[in-house]
Amino acid sequence: MIDPRDPREFARRVPKAEIHLHLEGSIGIETLLRVVHGRGEPGGIETRRRLASLYAHRDFADFLQNFRKVCSEIRRPEDFALIVTDLSRRLQDENVRYAEIFCSPIIFRRALGLDAGEIMDAVSGAARLAEASGGPRLRFLLDGVRQFGVAAMEQVVTDASACGRYDVIGVGMGGDEMASPTAAFAGAYREARRIGLRTTVHAGEFDGPRSMWEAIEVLETERIGHGVRAVEDRELVRVLKTRGVPLECCPTSNVKTGTVPGWEDHPIKELHRAGVAVTVNSDDPALFSTTLLDEWVVLMTRLGFTAEQTLAVGVRTARATFLPEREREALVSEMVRGALDAGADA
């Protein structure tokens, strides 16, 4: 039995994987200041105050607005390289060995005319350099924005197909779930599957179980981002369990955006007990003042998980990655060894 006396130290020592992390939401204020300085803008106290205001959100709508403002500060491919370099360093410090990162070139295509290939060349180049220096292995999912509409999501699929050499392995779709029905994007997801891209979609975060039914029955997506509102539909929970559809759960994000009223209301433990394949992730870590390490600690200190149950969720996260099976199982073995070592030393 694993009985760590210090949940944070236990979480730190276990190698980890993450599958729901937005690159643009990973940018801490110090990194953002370096991005602004890099294009020659002054970096005085007023600039710091302006940027700091983007890291406090009243609700989900306010968060989306701040996310857009953070993205507006990113204007050059070299900005993306800097962001990935800093993110890789932080993940390495947290003992994250593998992560699948959402990146949204469609935002910058629409705003600045930047090409997805140009962006992902900078992103993957920085990720590979970091990995060669001992950092985590990163792979990328091009993320659509629901409120941009169907044509924009079709462009995301086209871009992802063209960016395989830049470690792009699939597509997702985030944004405002209430903007368009999930089923409206069936064509784009059908094309993604046809050309061999892996698929996930945000659903069941602010929209209810209906969006999740459409995700699994119409989009036929492999994973679901968030998905916490599945708990409202007993039949949906049964189907998720039977089919083994992983939910990319992000507890701190859900509390801070108001998806759930408070920690005691978060359904991840109930879904775990029901046999649903819940995973744990940080979502937009800088914007929500969290890390994957923090999310593991939250499971043990706020959400009622034992160390063994937390490890089980971590293992399920590794098995929900889009890695080949042999590589997934090697990662799982590394996690289990790390957990046993951490428990033995407790």
Coordinates of C-alpha atoms in Angstrom, one line a residue:
M1 CA 0.0 0.0 0.0
I2 CA 1.3 3.5 -0.9
D3 CA 1.1 5.8 2.1
P4 CA 3.0 9.0 1.3
R5 CA 3.2 11.5 4.2
D6 CA 3.6 14.4 1.8
P7 CA 1.2 14.3 -1.2
R8 CA 3.1 17.0 -3.0
E9 CA 6.4 15.2 -2.7
F10 CA 4.7 11.9 -3.8
A11 CA 3.2 13.6 -6.8
R12 CA 6.5 15.3 -7.7
R13 CA 8.4 12.0 -7.7
V14 CA 6.0 10.1 -9.9
P15 CA 6.6 10.5 -13.6
K16 CA 3.5 11.9 -15.2
A17 CA 1.6 12.4 -18.5
E18 CA -0.8 15.1 -19.5
I19 CA -3.3 15.1 -22.3
H20 CA -5.3 18.4 -21.9
L21 CA -3.0 21.4 -21.9
H22 CA -3.5 24.5 -24.0
L23 CA -0.2 26.1 -25.2
E24 CA -1.6 29.6 -25.2
G25 CA -3.0 29.1 -21.7
S26 CA 0.4 27.9 -20.4
I27 CA 2.0 31.3 -20.7
G28 CA 3.0 32.7 -17.4
I29 CA 3.3 36.5 -16.9
E30 CA 7.1 36.4 -16.9
T31 CA 7.1 34.6 -20.3
L32 CA 4.5 37.0 -21.6
L33 CA 6.6 40.0 -20.6
R34 CA 9.6 38.4 -22.5
V35 CA 7.3 38.1 -25.5
V36 CA 6.3 41.8 -25.3
H37 CA 9.9 42.9 -24.7
G38 CA 11.1 40.8 -27.7
R39 CA 9.2 42.9 -30.1
G40 CA 10.7 46.1 -28.6
E41 CA 7.8 47.3 -26.5
P42 CA 8.6 48.9 -23.1
G43 CA 8.2 46.6 -20.2
G44 CA 7.6 49.0 -17.3
I45 CA 5.3 48.7 -14.4
E46 CA 2.2 49.7 -16.4
T47 CA 2.8 46.9 -18.9
R48 CA 3.2 44.5 -16.1
R49 CA 0.0 45.7 -14.5
R50 CA -1.9 45.4 -17.8
L51 CA -0.7 41.9 -18.4
A52 CA -1.3 40.8 -14.8
S53 CA -4.9 41.7 -15.1
L54 CA -5.3 38.9 -17.7
Y55 CA -4.7 36.3 -15.0
A56 CA -7.8 37.0 -12.9
H57 CA -11.2 35.9 -14.2
R58 CA -14.7 36.5 -12.8
D59 CA -16.3 33.7 -14.7
F60 CA -16.0 31.6 -17.9
A61 CA -16.9 34.4 -20.2
D62 CA -14.3 36.6 -18.6
F63 CA -11.7 33.8 -18.9
L64 CA -12.4 33.5 -22.7
Q65 CA -11.9 37.3 -23.0
N66 CA -8.6 37.1 -21.1
F67 CA -7.5 34.1 -23.2
R68 CA -8.1 36.2 -26.4
K69 CA -6.1 39.1 -25.0
V70 CA -3.2 36.8 -24.1
C71 CA -3.3 35.4 -27.6
S72 CA -3.2 39.0 -29.0
E73 CA 0.2 39.4 -27.5
I74 CA 1.6 36.5 -29.5
R75 CA 2.6 37.8 -32.9
R76 CA 5.7 36.0 -34.3
P77 CA 6.8 32.4 -34.7
E78 CA 9.7 33.1 -32.4
D79 CA 7.2 34.0 -29.7
F80 CA 5.8 30.4 -29.9
A81 CA 9.3 29.0 -29.6
L82 CA 9.9 30.9 -26.4
I83 CA 6.6 29.8 -25.0
V84 CA 7.3 26.1 -25.7
T85 CA 10.8 26.4 -24.3
D86 CA 9.5 27.8 -21.0
L87 CA 6.6 25.3 -20.9
S88 CA 9.0 22.4 -21.4
R89 CA 11.2 23.6 -18.6
R90 CA 8.3 23.8 -16.2
L91 CA 7.0 20.4 -17.2
Q92 CA 10.4 18.9 -16.7
D93 CA 10.5 20.4 -13.2
E94 CA 7.1 18.7 -12.4
N95 CA 8.5 15.3 -13.6
V96 CA 6.1 15.3 -16.6
R97 CA 7.5 12.9 -19.1
Y98 CA 5.0 13.2 -21.9
A99 CA 2.3 15.7 -22.9
E100 CA -0.1 16.2 -25.7
I101 CA -0.5 20.0 -26.2
F102 CA -3.4 21.9 -27.8
C103 CA -2.2 24.7 -30.1
S104 CA -4.5 27.0 -32.0
P105 CA -2.9 28.4 -35.2
I106 CA -6.4 29.1 -36.5
I107 CA -6.5 32.1 -34.0
F108 CA -3.4 33.6 -35.5
R109 CA -4.3 32.8 -39.1
R110 CA -7.5 34.9 -38.6
A111 CA -5.9 37.7 -36.6
L112 CA -2.5 38.0 -38.2
G113 CA -2.4 35.9 -41.4
L114 CA 0.2 33.5 -39.8
D115 CA 0.5 30.1 -41.5
A116 CA 0.0 27.0 -39.4
G117 CA 3.1 25.4 -40.8
E118 CA 5.2 28.5 -39.8
I119 CA 3.9 28.4 -36.3
M120 CA 4.2 24.6 -35.8
D121 CA 7.7 24.6 -37.3
A122 CA 8.8 27.0 -34.5
V123 CA 6.7 25.1 -31.9
S124 CA 8.1 21.6 -32.8
G125 CA 11.6 22.9 -33.2
A126 CA 11.7 24.3 -29.7
A127 CA 10.0 21.1 -28.3
R128 CA 12.6 18.9 -29.9
L129 CA 15.5 21.0 -28.6
A130 CA 14.1 20.8 -25.1
E131 CA 13.5 17.1 -25.3
A132 CA 17.1 16.6 -26.5
S133 CA 18.2 18.4 -23.3
G134 CA 16.3 16.1 -21.0
G135 CA 12.8 17.7 -21.3
P136 CA 9.5 15.9 -21.8
R137 CA 8.4 14.5 -25.1
L138 CA 5.7 16.8 -26.6
R139 CA 3.2 16.1 -29.3
F140 CA 0.6 18.5 -30.6
L141 CA -3.1 18.6 -31.4
L142 CA -4.4 21.5 -33.5
D143 CA -7.3 23.0 -31.6
G144 CA -10.3 24.6 -33.3
V145 CA -12.5 27.3 -31.8
R146 CA -16.1 26.4 -31.8
Q147 CA -17.4 29.9 -32.2
F148 CA -15.3 30.4 -35.3
G149 CA -17.7 28.0 -37.1
V150 CA -17.6 24.9 -39.2
A151 CA -15.4 26.3 -42.1
A152 CA -12.7 27.3 -39.6
M153 CA -12.7 23.8 -38.1
E154 CA -12.4 22.3 -41.6
Q155 CA -9.3 24.5 -42.0
V156 CA -7.9 23.2 -38.7
V157 CA -8.2 19.6 -40.1
T158 CA -6.5 20.7 -43.3
D159 CA -3.7 22.4 -41.4
A160 CA -3.2 19.4 -39.1
S161 CA -2.9 17.1 -42.1
A162 CA -0.2 19.3 -43.5
C163 CA 1.7 19.5 -40.2
G164 CA 2.5 15.9 -39.4
R165 CA 6.2 16.6 -39.8
Y166 CA 5.9 19.1 -37.0
D167 CA 4.7 16.4 -34.5
V168 CA 1.0 17.2 -35.0
I169 CA -0.9 14.0 -34.3
G170 CA -4.5 15.1 -34.2
V171 CA -7.2 17.8 -33.7
G172 CA -9.5 19.1 -31.0
M173 CA -12.0 21.8 -30.6
G174 CA -12.5 24.2 -27.6
G175 CA -14.1 27.6 -27.1
D176 CA -17.7 28.4 -26.1
E177 CA -19.7 25.1 -26.1
M178 CA -22.9 27.1 -26.3
A179 CA -21.9 28.7 -29.6
S180 CA -22.8 25.8 -31.9
P181 CA -24.0 22.2 -31.4
T182 CA -21.3 19.6 -31.3
A183 CA -23.0 17.7 -34.1
A184 CA -22.5 20.6 -36.5
F185 CA -18.8 19.7 -36.8
A186 CA -19.4 16.1 -37.9
G187 CA -18.0 16.6 -41.4
A188 CA -14.7 18.0 -40.1
Y189 CA -14.3 15.2 -37.7
R190 CA -15.2 12.6 -40.3
E191 CA -12.4 14.0 -42.5
A192 CA -10.0 14.0 -39.6
R193 CA -10.7 10.3 -39.0
R194 CA -10.4 9.5 -42.7
I195 CA -6.9 10.9 -43.0
G196 CA -5.7 9.3 -39.8
L197 CA -5.7 12.2 -37.3
R198 CA -6.5 11.4 -33.6
T199 CA -9.5 13.2 -32.2
T200 CA -10.9 14.9 -29.1
V201 CA -13.4 17.6 -28.4
H202 CA -14.4 19.8 -25.5
A203 CA -17.9 18.7 -24.4
G204 CA -19.9 18.4 -21.2
E205 CA -18.1 21.4 -19.6
F206 CA -20.7 24.1 -19.9
D207 CA -23.1 22.4 -22.2
G208 CA -24.8 19.4 -20.8
P209 CA -24.8 15.7 -21.5
R210 CA -26.3 16.3 -25.0
S211 CA -23.0 17.7 -26.2
M212 CA -21.3 14.6 -25.0
W213 CA -23.7 12.2 -26.7
E214 CA -23.1 14.1 -29.9
A215 CA -19.3 13.9 -29.4
I216 CA -19.4 10.1 -29.1
E217 CA -22.3 9.2 -31.4
V218 CA -21.9 11.9 -34.2
L219 CA -18.3 13.0 -34.1
E220 CA -17.1 9.6 -32.9
T221 CA -14.3 11.3 -31.0
E222 CA -11.7 9.2 -29.2
R223 CA -11.6 11.4 -26.0
I224 CA -13.7 14.1 -24.5
G225 CA -12.3 17.3 -23.0
H226 CA -13.7 17.9 -19.5
G227 CA -16.9 15.9 -19.7
V228 CA -17.8 16.5 -16.1
R229 CA -21.5 17.0 -16.8
A230 CA -21.8 13.3 -17.8
V231 CA -22.7 12.8 -14.1
E232 CA -26.2 14.3 -14.9
D233 CA -27.1 11.4 -17.2
R234 CA -26.9 7.8 -15.8
E235 CA -27.1 6.2 -19.2
L236 CA -24.3 8.4 -20.5
V237 CA -22.1 7.3 -17.6
R238 CA -22.9 3.7 -18.4
V239 CA -21.9 4.2 -22.1
L240 CA -18.7 6.0 -21.2
K241 CA -17.7 3.2 -18.9
T242 CA -18.6 0.4 -21.4
R243 CA -16.8 2.1 -24.3
G244 CA -13.9 3.2 -22.2
V245 CA -14.0 6.8 -23.6
P246 CA -11.5 8.8 -21.6
L247 CA -12.6 12.1 -20.0
E248 CA -9.9 14.8 -19.9
C249 CA -10.8 16.2 -16.5
C250 CA -9.3 19.5 -15.3
P251 CA -10.5 20.0 -11.7
T252 CA -9.0 23.4 -10.9
S253 CA -10.1 24.8 -14.2
N254 CA -13.7 23.6 -13.5
V255 CA -13.8 25.3 -10.1
K256 CA -12.3 28.6 -11.3
T257 CA -14.5 28.9 -14.3
G258 CA -17.7 28.0 -12.3
T259 CA -18.3 24.8 -14.2
V260 CA -18.8 23.4 -10.7
P261 CA -19.7 25.6 -7.7
G262 CA -16.8 24.3 -5.5
W263 CA -14.4 21.6 -4.7
E264 CA -17.0 19.5 -2.8
D265 CA -19.2 19.6 -5.9
H266 CA -16.7 18.3 -8.4
P267 CA -17.9 14.9 -9.8
I268 CA -14.5 13.4 -10.7
K269 CA -14.6 11.0 -7.7
E270 CA -18.2 9.9 -8.5
L271 CA -17.2 9.3 -12.1
H272 CA -14.1 7.4 -11.0
R273 CA -16.2 5.2 -8.7
A274 CA -18.6 4.5 -11.5
G275 CA -15.8 3.1 -13.7
V276 CA -15.5 6.0 -16.1
A277 CA -12.0 6.5 -17.5
V278 CA -11.3 9.9 -15.9
T279 CA -7.8 11.5 -16.4
V280 CA -6.3 14.5 -14.7
N281 CA -4.9 17.6 -16.4
S282 CA -4.1 21.3 -15.9
D283 CA -6.0 22.8 -19.0
D284 CA -4.7 26.4 -19.0
P285 CA -2.3 26.2 -16.1
A286 CA -0.9 29.8 -16.1
L287 CA -4.4 31.3 -16.4
F288 CA -5.7 29.2 -13.6
S289 CA -2.6 29.3 -11.3
T290 CA -2.1 25.6 -11.4
T291 CA 0.2 22.8 -12.7
L292 CA -0.2 19.1 -13.3
L293 CA 1.6 18.6 -10.1
D294 CA -1.0 20.7 -8.3
E295 CA -3.8 18.7 -9.9
W296 CA -2.4 15.5 -8.5
V297 CA -2.2 17.1 -5.0
V298 CA -5.8 18.4 -5.4
L299 CA -7.0 14.8 -6.0
M300 CA -5.5 13.7 -2.7
T301 CA -6.1 16.8 -0.6
R302 CA -9.5 18.2 -1.8
L303 CA -11.2 15.5 -3.8
G304 CA -10.9 12.5 -1.6
F305 CA -8.6 10.3 -3.6
T306 CA -6.1 8.0 -1.9
A307 CA -2.5 7.9 -3.2
E308 CA -3.4 4.5 -4.9
Q309 CA -6.5 6.1 -6.6
T310 CA -4.5 9.1 -7.7
L311 CA -1.9 6.8 -9.2
A312 CA -4.7 4.9 -11.0
V313 CA -6.0 8.2 -12.5
G314 CA -2.4 9.0 -13.5
V315 CA -2.0 5.6 -15.1
R316 CA -5.3 6.0 -16.9
T317 CA -4.1 9.4 -18.2
A318 CA -1.0 7.7 -19.7
R319 CA -3.1 5.0 -21.2
A320 CA -5.4 7.6 -22.8
T321 CA -2.5 9.2 -24.7
F322 CA -2.2 8.8 -28.4
L323 CA 1.1 7.1 -28.1
P324 CA 1.6 3.6 -29.6
E325 CA 0.7 0.9 -27.2
R326 CA 4.3 -0.2 -26.4
E327 CA 5.3 3.4 -25.6
R328 CA 2.1 3.9 -23.4
E329 CA 2.9 0.8 -21.4
A330 CA 6.5 1.8 -21.0
L331 CA 5.3 5.1 -19.6
V332 CA 2.9 3.3 -17.2
S333 CA 5.7 1.0 -15.9
E334 CA 7.9 4.1 -15.2
M335 CA 5.0 5.7 -13.3
V336 CA 4.3 2.7 -11.2
R337 CA 8.0 2.3 -10.3
G338 CA 8.2 5.9 -9.3
A339 CA 5.1 5.6 -7.2
L340 CA 6.4 2.5 -5.4
D341 CA 9.8 4.2 -4.8
A342 CA 8.0 7.4 -3.4
G343 CA 5.7 5.3 -1.2
A344 CA 8.6 3.2 0.1
D345 CA 10.5 6.3 1.2
A346 CA 7.5 7.9 2.9

